[in-house]
mmCIF file of C-alpha atoms in Angstrom:
data_model
loop_
_atom_site.group_PDB
_atom_site.id
_atom_site.type_symbol
_atom_site.label_atom_id
_atom_site.label_comp_id
_atom_site.label_asym_id
_atom_site.label_seq_id
_atom_site.Cartn_x
_atom_site.Cartn_y
_atom_site.Cartn_z
ATOM 1 C CA MET A 172 15.047 80.989 116.984
ATOM 2 C CA ASP A 173 14.754 78.709 120.001
ATOM 3 C CA ASP A 174 18.371 77.505 119.771
ATOM 4 C CA THR A 175 19.818 81.007 119.506
ATOM 5 C CA PHE A 176 17.686 82.299 122.370
ATOM 6 C CA GLU A 177 18.619 79.333 124.556
ATOM 7 C CA ARG A 178 22.366 79.770 123.964
ATOM 8 C CA SER A 179 22.319 83.505 124.669
ATOM 9 C CA LEU A 180 20.375 83.057 127.930
ATOM 10 C CA THR A 181 22.579 80.190 129.092
ATOM 11 C CA LEU A 182 25.726 82.211 128.465
ATOM 12 C CA SER A 183 24.319 85.218 130.291
ATOM 13 C CA PHE A 184 23.567 83.222 133.445
ATOM 14 C CA TYR A 185 26.631 80.947 133.383
ATOM 15 C CA PRO A 186 28.910 83.361 135.296
ATOM 16 C CA ILE A 187 26.379 83.536 138.144
ATOM 17 C CA LEU A 188 26.427 79.764 138.563
ATOM 18 C CA THR A 189 30.223 79.482 138.425
ATOM 19 C CA ARG A 190 31.086 82.211 140.931
ATOM 20 C CA ASN A 191 31.481 81.383 144.610
ATOM 21 C CA GLU A 192 28.979 84.046 145.624
ATOM 22 C CA PHE A 193 26.319 81.900 147.238
ATOM 23 C CA SER A 194 24.918 84.018 150.049
ATOM 24 C CA HIS A 195 23.085 82.633 153.071
ATOM 25 C CA GLU A 196 19.829 83.979 151.572
ATOM 26 C CA MET A 197 20.479 82.204 148.276
ATOM 27 C CA VAL A 198 21.233 78.849 149.920
ATOM 28 C CA ARG A 199 18.164 79.209 152.127
ATOM 29 C CA GLY A 200 16.026 80.060 149.102
ATOM 30 C CA MET A 201 17.200 76.988 147.210
ATOM 31 C CA ALA A 202 16.849 74.573 150.140
ATOM 32 C CA VAL A 203 13.529 75.814 151.484
ATOM 33 C CA GLY A 204 12.116 76.518 148.024
ATOM 34 C CA GLY A 205 12.957 73.032 146.771
ATOM 35 C CA THR A 206 11.358 71.357 149.780
ATOM 36 C CA THR A 207 8.261 73.522 149.478
ATOM 37 C CA GLY A 208 7.983 72.777 145.769
ATOM 38 C CA CYS A 209 8.069 69.003 146.281
ATOM 39 C CA ILE A 210 5.302 69.130 148.886
ATOM 40 C CA THR A 211 2.995 71.290 146.762
ATOM 41 C CA GLN A 212 3.708 69.214 143.655
ATOM 42 C CA CYS A 213 2.535 66.021 145.377
ATOM 43 C CA LEU A 214 -0.722 67.713 146.400
ATOM 44 C CA THR A 215 -1.529 69.435 143.101
ATOM 45 C CA PHE A 216 -0.185 67.064 140.429
ATOM 46 C CA PRO A 217 -3.585 65.626 139.345
ATOM 47 C CA ALA A 218 -4.650 69.122 138.223
ATOM 48 C CA GLU A 219 -1.352 69.472 136.340
ATOM 49 C CA PHE A 220 -1.951 66.103 134.649
ATOM 50 C CA VAL A 221 -5.458 67.088 133.511
ATOM 51 C CA LYS A 222 -4.272 70.524 132.379
ATOM 52 C CA THR A 223 -1.583 68.976 130.186
ATOM 53 C CA LYS A 224 -4.019 66.457 128.699
ATOM 54 C CA MET A 225 -6.487 69.222 127.839
ATOM 55 C CA GLN A 226 -3.827 71.422 126.255
ATOM 56 C CA LEU A 227 -2.645 68.535 124.084
ATOM 57 C CA ASP A 228 -6.202 67.863 122.925
ATOM 58 C CA GLY A 229 -6.136 70.146 119.894
ATOM 59 C CA LYS A 230 -6.845 70.008 116.196
ATOM 60 C CA MET A 231 -3.563 68.210 115.579
ATOM 61 C CA ASP A 232 -5.333 65.130 116.983
ATOM 62 C CA ALA A 233 -9.021 64.321 117.055
ATOM 63 C CA PRO A 234 -10.393 65.841 120.307
ATOM 64 C CA ARG A 235 -10.786 63.121 122.914
ATOM 65 C CA TYR A 236 -12.294 65.033 125.812
ATOM 66 C CA GLN A 237 -15.532 66.995 126.107
ATOM 67 C CA GLY A 238 -14.184 69.025 129.009
ATOM 68 C CA ASN A 239 -12.078 68.890 132.164
ATOM 69 C CA TRP A 240 -14.402 66.543 134.065
ATOM 70 C CA ASP A 241 -14.734 64.247 131.070
ATOM 71 C CA CYS A 242 -10.945 64.070 130.976
ATOM 72 C CA VAL A 243 -10.838 63.107 134.672
ATOM 73 C CA LYS A 244 -13.562 60.476 134.183
ATOM 74 C CA GLN A 245 -11.835 58.847 131.227
ATOM 75 C CA ILE A 246 -8.480 58.705 132.986
ATOM 76 C CA THR A 247 -9.837 57.305 136.260
ATOM 77 C CA ARG A 248 -12.113 54.853 134.432
ATOM 78 C CA LYS A 249 -9.128 53.404 132.578
ATOM 79 C CA ASN A 250 -6.384 53.587 135.231
ATOM 80 C CA GLY A 251 -8.116 54.500 138.498
ATOM 81 C CA VAL A 252 -7.090 57.456 140.646
ATOM 82 C CA TYR A 253 -3.480 56.354 140.222
ATOM 83 C CA GLY A 254 -3.781 57.381 136.575
ATOM 84 C CA LEU A 255 -3.833 61.027 137.631
ATOM 85 C CA TYR A 256 -0.423 60.608 139.269
ATOM 86 C CA LYS A 257 1.467 59.028 136.380
ATOM 87 C CA GLY A 258 4.581 61.062 135.723
ATOM 88 C CA LEU A 259 4.776 62.416 139.284
ATOM 89 C CA PRO A 260 8.439 61.346 139.782
ATOM 90 C CA ILE A 261 9.406 63.319 136.671
ATOM 91 C CA ALA A 262 7.412 66.318 137.857
ATOM 92 C CA LEU A 263 8.932 66.099 141.332
ATOM 93 C CA SER A 264 12.450 66.070 139.944
ATOM 94 C CA GLY A 265 11.654 69.051 137.755
ATOM 95 C CA LYS A 266 9.866 70.901 140.537
ATOM 96 C CA LEU A 267 12.778 70.441 142.923
ATOM 97 C CA ALA A 268 15.189 71.817 140.349
ATOM 98 C CA ALA A 269 12.843 74.611 139.220
ATOM 99 C CA VAL A 270 11.781 75.978 142.608
ATOM 100 C CA SER A 271 15.315 75.761 143.976
ATOM 101 C CA CYS A 272 16.533 77.657 140.929
ATOM 102 C CA ARG A 273 13.678 80.196 141.165
ATOM 103 C CA PHE A 274 14.112 81.117 144.806
ATOM 104 C CA GLY A 275 17.878 80.890 144.580
ATOM 105 C CA ALA A 276 17.983 83.227 141.577
ATOM 106 C CA ALA A 277 15.429 85.578 143.161
ATOM 107 C CA GLU A 278 17.429 85.856 146.384
ATOM 108 C CA TYR A 279 20.649 86.329 144.409
ATOM 109 C CA LEU A 280 19.152 89.083 142.251
ATOM 110 C CA LYS A 281 17.596 90.767 145.280
ATOM 111 C CA SER A 282 20.956 90.814 147.090
ATOM 112 C CA LYS A 283 22.603 92.378 144.032
ATOM 113 C CA THR A 284 19.806 94.862 143.327
ATOM 114 C CA VAL A 285 18.716 96.163 146.729
ATOM 115 C CA GLY A 286 20.153 99.505 147.822
ATOM 116 C CA GLU A 287 21.291 100.865 151.175
ATOM 117 C CA THR A 288 17.707 101.078 152.432
ATOM 118 C CA GLY A 289 17.314 97.316 152.095
ATOM 119 C CA VAL A 290 13.942 97.792 150.342
ATOM 120 C CA LEU A 291 13.318 96.912 146.693
ATOM 121 C CA SER A 292 11.469 99.359 144.462
ATOM 122 C CA THR A 293 8.620 98.136 142.252
ATOM 123 C CA GLN A 294 10.909 98.288 139.219
ATOM 124 C CA GLN A 295 13.539 96.209 141.021
ATOM 125 C CA LYS A 296 10.892 93.672 142.035
ATOM 126 C CA VAL A 297 9.856 93.341 138.378
ATOM 127 C CA ILE A 298 13.463 92.757 137.338
ATOM 128 C CA CYS A 299 14.073 90.189 140.079
ATOM 129 C CA GLY A 300 10.831 88.336 139.351
ATOM 130 C CA PHE A 301 11.420 88.245 135.595
ATOM 131 C CA GLY A 302 15.066 87.259 136.051
ATOM 132 C CA ALA A 303 14.136 84.435 138.415
ATOM 133 C CA GLY A 304 11.594 83.169 135.892
ATOM 134 C CA ILE A 305 14.152 83.183 133.080
ATOM 135 C CA ALA A 306 16.735 81.297 135.157
ATOM 136 C CA GLU A 307 14.106 78.747 136.181
ATOM 137 C CA ALA A 308 12.961 78.264 132.585
ATOM 138 C CA VAL A 309 16.395 77.787 131.041
ATOM 139 C CA PHE A 310 18.145 75.679 133.653
ATOM 140 C CA ALA A 311 15.316 73.543 135.029
ATOM 141 C CA VAL A 312 11.818 73.802 133.598
ATOM 142 C CA THR A 313 12.279 73.340 129.847
ATOM 143 C CA PRO A 314 14.097 69.969 129.913
ATOM 144 C CA PHE A 315 11.879 68.455 132.630
ATOM 145 C CA GLU A 316 8.682 69.853 131.104
ATOM 146 C CA THR A 317 9.526 68.375 127.705
ATOM 147 C CA ILE A 318 9.987 64.934 129.248
ATOM 148 C CA LYS A 319 6.846 65.309 131.400
ATOM 149 C CA VAL A 320 4.616 66.428 128.518
ATOM 150 C CA LYS A 321 5.684 63.551 126.283
ATOM 151 C CA TYR A 322 5.320 61.094 129.154
ATOM 152 C CA ILE A 323 1.762 62.268 129.897
ATOM 153 C CA GLN A 324 0.857 62.297 126.209
ATOM 154 C CA ALA A 325 2.107 58.724 125.904
ATOM 155 C CA GLN A 326 -0.553 57.579 128.403
ATOM 156 C CA GLY A 327 -3.170 57.924 125.660
ATOM 157 C CA LEU A 328 -1.240 56.119 122.939
ATOM 158 C CA GLU A 329 -1.832 52.402 122.617
ATOM 159 C CA LYS A 330 1.611 51.793 121.107
ATOM 160 C CA GLN A 331 3.148 53.376 124.186
ATOM 161 C CA SER A 332 0.900 51.836 126.819
ATOM 162 C CA LYS A 333 3.954 51.214 128.999
ATOM 163 C CA PRO A 334 5.879 54.494 128.952
ATOM 164 C CA CYS A 335 9.316 54.425 130.558
ATOM 165 C CA GLY A 336 10.807 56.417 133.414
ATOM 166 C CA ILE A 337 12.657 59.698 133.377
ATOM 167 C CA ILE A 338 16.099 58.296 132.535
ATOM 168 C CA GLN A 339 14.936 56.084 129.680
ATOM 169 C CA GLU A 340 12.584 58.783 128.386
ATOM 170 C CA THR A 341 15.468 61.257 128.306
ATOM 171 C CA LYS A 342 17.628 58.738 126.428
ATOM 172 C CA ASN A 343 14.832 58.163 123.911
ATOM 173 C CA ILE A 344 14.412 61.888 123.257
ATOM 174 C CA LEU A 345 18.166 62.439 122.904
ATOM 175 C CA LYS A 346 18.453 59.452 120.565
ATOM 176 C CA LYS A 347 15.596 60.533 118.304
ATOM 177 C CA GLU A 348 15.900 64.318 118.407
ATOM 178 C CA GLY A 349 19.224 65.205 120.016
ATOM 179 C CA ALA A 350 19.718 68.019 122.532
ATOM 180 C CA HIS A 351 17.170 70.129 120.654
ATOM 181 C CA GLY A 352 14.501 67.623 121.648
ATOM 182 C CA ILE A 353 15.111 68.347 125.341
ATOM 183 C CA TYR A 354 14.870 72.083 124.753
ATOM 184 C CA GLN A 355 11.727 72.162 122.641
ATOM 185 C CA GLY A 356 9.626 75.219 123.409
ATOM 186 C CA VAL A 357 12.356 77.028 125.336
ATOM 187 C CA THR A 358 11.211 80.431 124.013
ATOM 188 C CA ALA A 359 7.611 79.850 125.104
ATOM 189 C CA THR A 360 8.815 78.500 128.460
ATOM 190 C CA VAL A 361 11.042 81.518 129.107
ATOM 191 C CA LEU A 362 8.293 83.983 128.192
ATOM 192 C CA LYS A 363 5.674 82.110 130.213
ATOM 193 C CA LEU A 364 7.762 81.810 133.369
ATOM 194 C CA GLY A 365 9.188 85.303 133.025
ATOM 195 C CA VAL A 366 5.683 86.793 132.881
ATOM 196 C CA ASP A 367 4.341 84.352 135.468
ATOM 197 C CA GLN A 368 6.988 84.978 138.114
ATOM 198 C CA MET A 369 7.128 88.709 137.465
ATOM 199 C CA ILE A 370 3.391 89.034 138.132
ATOM 200 C CA LYS A 371 3.504 86.778 141.198
ATOM 201 C CA PHE A 372 6.479 88.432 142.856
ATOM 202 C CA VAL A 373 5.162 91.955 142.254
ATOM 203 C CA ILE A 374 1.568 91.307 143.375
ATOM 204 C CA MET A 375 2.577 89.301 146.453
ATOM 205 C CA ASP A 376 5.079 91.931 147.572
ATOM 206 C CA LEU A 377 2.624 94.767 146.949
ATOM 207 C CA LEU A 378 -0.096 92.998 148.960
ATOM 208 C CA LYS A 379 2.315 92.286 151.806
ATOM 209 C CA ASP A 380 3.466 95.919 151.822
ATOM 210 C CA PHE A 381 -0.154 97.069 151.819
ATOM 211 C CA TYR A 382 -0.905 94.864 154.827
ATOM 212 C CA LYS A 383 2.153 96.080 156.705
ATOM 213 C CA SER A 384 1.195 99.735 156.055
ATOM 214 C CA ARG A 385 4.869 100.812 155.850
ATOM 215 C CA ASN A 386 5.647 99.021 159.090
ATOM 216 C CA ASP A 387 8.384 96.559 158.077
ATOM 217 C CA THR A 388 8.475 95.003 161.542
ATOM 218 C CA LYS A 389 4.838 93.905 161.284
ATOM 219 C CA GLU A 390 4.472 90.159 160.778
ATOM 220 C CA VAL A 391 2.202 88.888 157.998
ATOM 221 C CA PRO A 392 -0.017 86.060 159.360
ATOM 222 C CA LEU A 393 -0.244 82.780 157.453
ATOM 223 C CA PRO A 394 -3.879 83.268 156.255
ATOM 224 C CA ILE A 395 -2.901 86.610 154.706
ATOM 225 C CA LEU A 396 0.123 84.979 153.059
ATOM 226 C CA ALA A 397 -2.187 82.334 151.601
ATOM 227 C CA MET A 398 -4.551 85.003 150.243
ATOM 228 C CA THR A 399 -1.696 86.887 148.588
ATOM 229 C CA GLY A 400 -0.724 83.642 146.903
ATOM 230 C CA VAL A 401 -4.255 82.960 145.630
ATOM 231 C CA THR A 402 -4.633 86.512 144.292
ATOM 232 C CA ALA A 403 -1.243 86.556 142.582
ATOM 233 C CA ALA A 404 -1.748 83.092 141.074
ATOM 234 C CA SER A 405 -5.190 83.985 139.694
ATOM 235 C CA VAL A 406 -3.857 87.008 137.813
ATOM 236 C CA ALA A 407 -0.746 85.154 136.619
ATOM 237 C CA VAL A 408 -2.731 82.189 135.283
ATOM 238 C CA PHE A 409 -4.963 84.285 133.022
ATOM 239 C CA MET A 410 -1.998 86.295 131.780
ATOM 240 C CA SER A 411 0.312 83.355 131.044
ATOM 241 C CA THR A 412 -1.993 80.480 130.019
ATOM 242 C CA PRO A 413 -1.729 81.238 126.254
ATOM 243 C CA LEU A 414 2.054 80.922 126.550
ATOM 244 C CA ASP A 415 1.634 77.722 128.561
ATOM 245 C CA VAL A 416 -0.524 76.199 125.818
ATOM 246 C CA VAL A 417 2.078 77.074 123.179
ATOM 247 C CA LYS A 418 4.801 75.579 125.385
ATOM 248 C CA THR A 419 2.876 72.316 125.826
ATOM 249 C CA ARG A 420 2.140 71.966 122.115
ATOM 250 C CA MET A 421 5.780 72.565 121.175
ATOM 251 C CA GLN A 422 6.985 70.005 123.723
ATOM 252 C CA SER A 423 4.578 67.292 122.547
ATOM 253 C CA PHE A 424 5.313 64.509 120.059
ATOM 254 C CA GLN A 425 3.959 66.833 117.352
ATOM 255 C CA GLY A 426 6.270 69.645 118.446
ATOM 256 C CA ARG A 427 8.648 68.965 115.573
ATOM 257 C CA ASP A 428 5.856 70.010 113.190
ATOM 258 C CA PHE A 429 6.219 73.617 114.350
ATOM 259 C CA LYS A 430 9.028 75.644 112.816
ATOM 260 C CA ASN A 431 9.285 77.939 115.829
ATOM 261 C CA PHE A 432 7.323 79.784 118.527
ATOM 262 C CA VAL A 433 5.584 82.142 116.084
ATOM 263 C CA HIS A 434 4.559 79.301 113.772
ATOM 264 C CA CYS A 435 2.991 77.450 116.707
ATOM 265 C CA VAL A 436 1.039 80.554 117.754
ATOM 266 C CA LYS A 437 -0.247 81.064 114.214
ATOM 267 C CA THR A 438 -1.264 77.407 113.900
ATOM 268 C CA ILE A 439 -3.267 77.422 117.139
ATOM 269 C CA TRP A 440 -4.996 80.679 116.165
ATOM 270 C CA LYS A 441 -5.817 79.377 112.674
ATOM 271 C CA GLU A 442 -7.236 76.063 113.901
ATOM 272 C CA GLU A 443 -8.787 76.914 117.277
ATOM 273 C CA LYS A 444 -8.933 80.728 117.570
ATOM 274 C CA LEU A 445 -8.782 82.398 120.992
ATOM 275 C CA MET A 446 -10.263 79.459 122.933
ATOM 276 C CA GLY A 447 -7.362 77.293 121.825
ATOM 277 C CA PHE A 448 -5.004 79.439 123.885
ATOM 278 C CA TYR A 449 -7.032 78.912 127.058
ATOM 279 C CA LYS A 450 -7.411 75.140 127.104
ATOM 280 C CA GLY A 451 -6.804 73.695 130.547
ATOM 281 C CA THR A 452 -7.380 77.045 132.262
ATOM 282 C CA LEU A 453 -9.641 75.671 135.015
ATOM 283 C CA PRO A 454 -7.287 72.904 136.254
ATOM 284 C CA ARG A 455 -4.345 75.282 135.858
ATOM 285 C CA LEU A 456 -6.160 77.956 137.871
ATOM 286 C CA SER A 457 -7.102 75.543 140.667
ATOM 287 C CA ARG A 458 -3.604 74.116 140.779
ATOM 288 C CA GLY A 459 -1.948 77.534 140.616
ATOM 289 C CA CYS A 460 -3.992 78.994 143.474
ATOM 290 C CA VAL A 461 -3.513 76.011 145.785
ATOM 291 C CA ASP A 462 0.152 75.704 144.837
ATOM 292 C CA LEU A 463 1.077 79.335 145.460
ATOM 293 C CA ALA A 464 -1.028 79.650 148.612
ATOM 294 C CA LEU A 465 0.686 76.572 150.079
ATOM 295 C CA THR A 466 4.055 77.772 148.831
ATOM 296 C CA GLN A 467 3.635 81.110 150.600
ATOM 297 C CA VAL A 468 2.672 79.457 153.868
ATOM 298 C CA LEU A 469 5.170 76.583 153.751
ATOM 299 C CA TYR A 470 8.031 78.780 152.549
ATOM 300 C CA GLY A 471 7.529 81.119 155.495
ATOM 301 C CA MET A 472 7.290 78.267 158.016
ATOM 302 C CA LEU A 473 10.261 76.349 156.631
ATOM 303 C CA SER A 474 12.353 79.518 156.404
ATOM 304 C CA GLU A 475 11.864 80.096 160.122
ATOM 305 C CA GLN A 476 12.948 76.540 160.894
ATOM 306 C CA TYR A 477 15.940 76.875 158.582
ATOM 307 C CA ASN A 478 17.025 80.119 160.249
ATOM 308 C CA ARG A 479 16.697 78.568 163.699
ATOM 309 C CA LEU A 480 18.833 75.600 162.718
ATOM 310 C CA SER A 481 21.397 77.874 161.067
ATOM 311 C CA ASN A 482 21.619 80.142 164.114
ATOM 312 C CA ARG A 483 21.940 77.098 166.370
ATOM 313 C CA ASP A 484 24.948 75.936 164.377
#
């Protein structure tokens, strides 16, 4: 199921990547989006680390943590504050690729979807947001997330007390599991990011339009941009966390135990019921709100600087 879905999605997006149709908006989206993503990742990674640890703490292993704060205490007690940043280089690499791909794909789809009025309809916004999420999931997120999840999980295993870096970790996965090992959980990742980005793009655009009151020339101040990010992220987190849990479980060392996406969902429901699908919600919510609020503000600021430099040239 995962392999077939991955191949079909890759083939559908391949022509877009091979054409020489990179508009100014698309290049700007990739450059500014990638820079923004790296900055926010550095600031919010500890919450991502804790979220992943909590989502891995299921019935497949004896539960190690009593809650989010207990997880933080155990990690910092053993490795100090630095322990919450292990795996950051992997996450940064993935974030750079993912955000660049997301904004690049979104700008590309917008340029191909928008009509003569230059304004996207709600339906077009949904399509662009979902399409950007799919592109991000297939070409960037799934491989880096698989490596990141296994790297973070390895921090709690005595036999892997000295986990390797991104290159060696990738080699290990390819050697043991082949290309399929890098693309574990691709279905869950695609669904999660498709839903996640669709909700975020739609809500943020609707809130911006509401603030502008049909006056497209009206500038949206940075505090309002931040609030749109917090609101959109809050809704997206509660809607997509179950898919995020499934994705994390399938990308773990135990991921090979699941036959496919549906089997993983059934296993979590059987062993942990509804609460199992919402593990790590608090750190994911805090990270998501801060991340998207900063992204909205930084993306706007960096876009202005990019446009100024481009016009100067």
